[in-house]
Amino acid sequence: KDWVMKALRSKKHVLMEKPVSITTSDYEDMLVLAKSVNRYLMDGTMFVHNMRTNHFLNYIAQEDDFGQPTRINSEFTFRGDEEFFANN
């Protein structure tokens, strides 16, 4: 939290990896400060580093097989069971 708050106070946008904070109240403090200094506070995603992403990008680059992409839209979801929600 300390580094995030320091960066925001220095008028920097902040990209964080999950978990973004230890507690909800810490995260709320970060959000309030980000809003007050008009800066973005974003959580990163490991998806862009996944081997499947490179495979997908290489696949769609084959215009003869795939055509020319004009737009890519992606979502990630999962179904958490009761244990996940009790312990996350």
mmCIF file of C-alpha atoms in Angstrom:
data_model
loop_
_atom_site.group_PDB
_atom_site.id
_atom_site.type_symbol
_atom_site.label_atom_id
_atom_site.label_comp_id
_atom_site.label_asym_id
_atom_site.label_seq_id
_atom_site.Cartn_x
_atom_site.Cartn_y
_atom_site.Cartn_z
ATOM 1 C CA LYS A 1 0.000 0.000 0.000
ATOM 2 C CA ASP A 2 2.768 2.447 0.906
ATOM 3 C CA TRP A 3 4.393 2.336 -2.540
ATOM 4 C CA VAL A 4 1.062 2.705 -4.304
ATOM 5 C CA MET A 5 0.107 5.713 -2.216
ATOM 6 C CA LYS A 6 3.532 7.293 -2.759
ATOM 7 C CA ALA A 7 3.244 6.812 -6.528
ATOM 8 C CA LEU A 8 -0.260 8.284 -6.600
ATOM 9 C CA ARG A 9 0.852 11.283 -4.567
ATOM 10 C CA SER A 10 3.614 11.754 -7.147
ATOM 11 C CA LYS A 11 0.890 11.962 -9.825
ATOM 12 C CA LYS A 12 1.744 8.556 -11.320
ATOM 13 C CA HIS A 13 -0.738 6.087 -12.755
ATOM 14 C CA VAL A 14 -0.339 2.724 -10.973
ATOM 15 C CA LEU A 15 -0.543 -0.797 -12.396
ATOM 16 C CA MET A 16 -0.616 -3.491 -9.705
ATOM 17 C CA GLU A 17 -0.652 -7.259 -9.775
ATOM 18 C CA LYS A 18 -3.233 -9.199 -7.793
ATOM 19 C CA PRO A 19 -3.816 -9.213 -4.941
ATOM 20 C CA VAL A 20 -3.965 -5.440 -5.085
ATOM 21 C CA SER A 21 -4.016 -5.113 -1.304
ATOM 22 C CA ILE A 22 -4.103 -7.085 1.894
ATOM 23 C CA THR A 23 -7.346 -5.589 3.121
ATOM 24 C CA THR A 24 -10.434 -4.022 1.617
ATOM 25 C CA SER A 25 -9.885 -0.831 3.576
ATOM 26 C CA ASP A 26 -6.355 -0.478 2.139
ATOM 27 C CA TYR A 27 -7.729 -0.831 -1.367
ATOM 28 C CA GLU A 28 -10.475 1.685 -0.662
ATOM 29 C CA ASP A 29 -7.826 4.146 0.573
ATOM 30 C CA MET A 30 -5.903 3.660 -2.686
ATOM 31 C CA LEU A 31 -9.045 4.209 -4.764
ATOM 32 C CA VAL A 32 -9.964 7.398 -2.900
ATOM 33 C CA LEU A 33 -6.475 8.836 -3.378
ATOM 34 C CA ALA A 34 -6.353 7.804 -7.060
ATOM 35 C CA LYS A 35 -9.648 9.554 -7.683
ATOM 36 C CA SER A 36 -8.605 12.667 -5.792
ATOM 37 C CA VAL A 37 -5.381 13.044 -7.845
ATOM 38 C CA ASN A 38 -7.110 12.039 -11.100
ATOM 39 C CA ARG A 39 -4.876 9.019 -11.700
ATOM 40 C CA TYR A 40 -5.607 5.459 -12.814
ATOM 41 C CA LEU A 41 -5.251 2.599 -10.367
ATOM 42 C CA MET A 42 -5.327 -0.644 -12.334
ATOM 43 C CA ASP A 43 -4.812 -4.283 -11.528
ATOM 44 C CA GLY A 44 -2.691 -6.264 -13.937
ATOM 45 C CA THR A 45 -3.525 -9.600 -15.384
ATOM 46 C CA MET A 46 -1.288 -12.576 -15.959
ATOM 47 C CA PHE A 47 -3.302 -13.519 -19.057
ATOM 48 C CA VAL A 48 -1.025 -11.532 -21.350
ATOM 49 C CA HIS A 49 1.910 -13.645 -20.171
ATOM 50 C CA ASN A 50 0.172 -16.961 -20.769
ATOM 51 C CA MET A 51 1.547 -19.208 -23.546
ATOM 52 C CA ARG A 52 -1.970 -19.489 -24.977
ATOM 53 C CA THR A 53 -1.947 -15.769 -25.737
ATOM 54 C CA ASN A 54 1.082 -16.097 -28.023
ATOM 55 C CA HIS A 55 -0.475 -19.143 -29.673
ATOM 56 C CA PHE A 56 -3.666 -17.187 -30.303
ATOM 57 C CA LEU A 57 -1.814 -14.164 -31.697
ATOM 58 C CA ASN A 58 0.260 -16.367 -34.011
ATOM 59 C CA TYR A 59 -2.901 -18.120 -35.191
ATOM 60 C CA ILE A 60 -4.799 -14.982 -36.076
ATOM 61 C CA ALA A 61 -1.727 -13.564 -37.842
ATOM 62 C CA GLN A 62 -2.227 -16.234 -40.547
ATOM 63 C CA GLU A 63 -4.475 -14.150 -42.811
ATOM 64 C CA ASP A 64 -4.795 -16.916 -45.421
ATOM 65 C CA ASP A 65 -6.306 -19.229 -42.813
ATOM 66 C CA PHE A 66 -8.045 -16.798 -40.515
ATOM 67 C CA GLY A 67 -8.675 -13.591 -42.456
ATOM 68 C CA GLN A 68 -7.820 -10.127 -41.215
ATOM 69 C CA PRO A 69 -8.986 -9.360 -37.673
ATOM 70 C CA THR A 70 -10.786 -6.060 -37.289
ATOM 71 C CA ARG A 71 -11.538 -6.341 -33.592
ATOM 72 C CA ILE A 72 -10.656 -8.592 -30.663
ATOM 73 C CA ASN A 73 -12.802 -8.713 -27.545
ATOM 74 C CA SER A 74 -11.944 -11.048 -24.683
ATOM 75 C CA GLU A 75 -13.320 -11.982 -21.276
ATOM 76 C CA PHE A 76 -12.128 -14.241 -18.496
ATOM 77 C CA THR A 77 -14.521 -15.834 -16.047
ATOM 78 C CA PHE A 78 -14.579 -18.840 -13.815
ATOM 79 C CA ARG A 79 -17.038 -20.509 -11.545
ATOM 80 C CA GLY A 80 -15.851 -20.315 -7.954
ATOM 81 C CA ASP A 81 -17.183 -22.928 -5.594
ATOM 82 C CA GLU A 82 -18.227 -22.300 -1.984
ATOM 83 C CA GLU A 83 -14.703 -22.983 -0.714
ATOM 84 C CA PHE A 84 -13.271 -20.338 -3.036
ATOM 85 C CA PHE A 85 -15.682 -17.678 -1.812
ATOM 86 C CA ALA A 86 -15.175 -18.648 1.823
ATOM 87 C CA ASN A 87 -11.380 -18.406 1.547
ATOM 88 C CA ASN A 88 -10.746 -15.696 -1.018
#
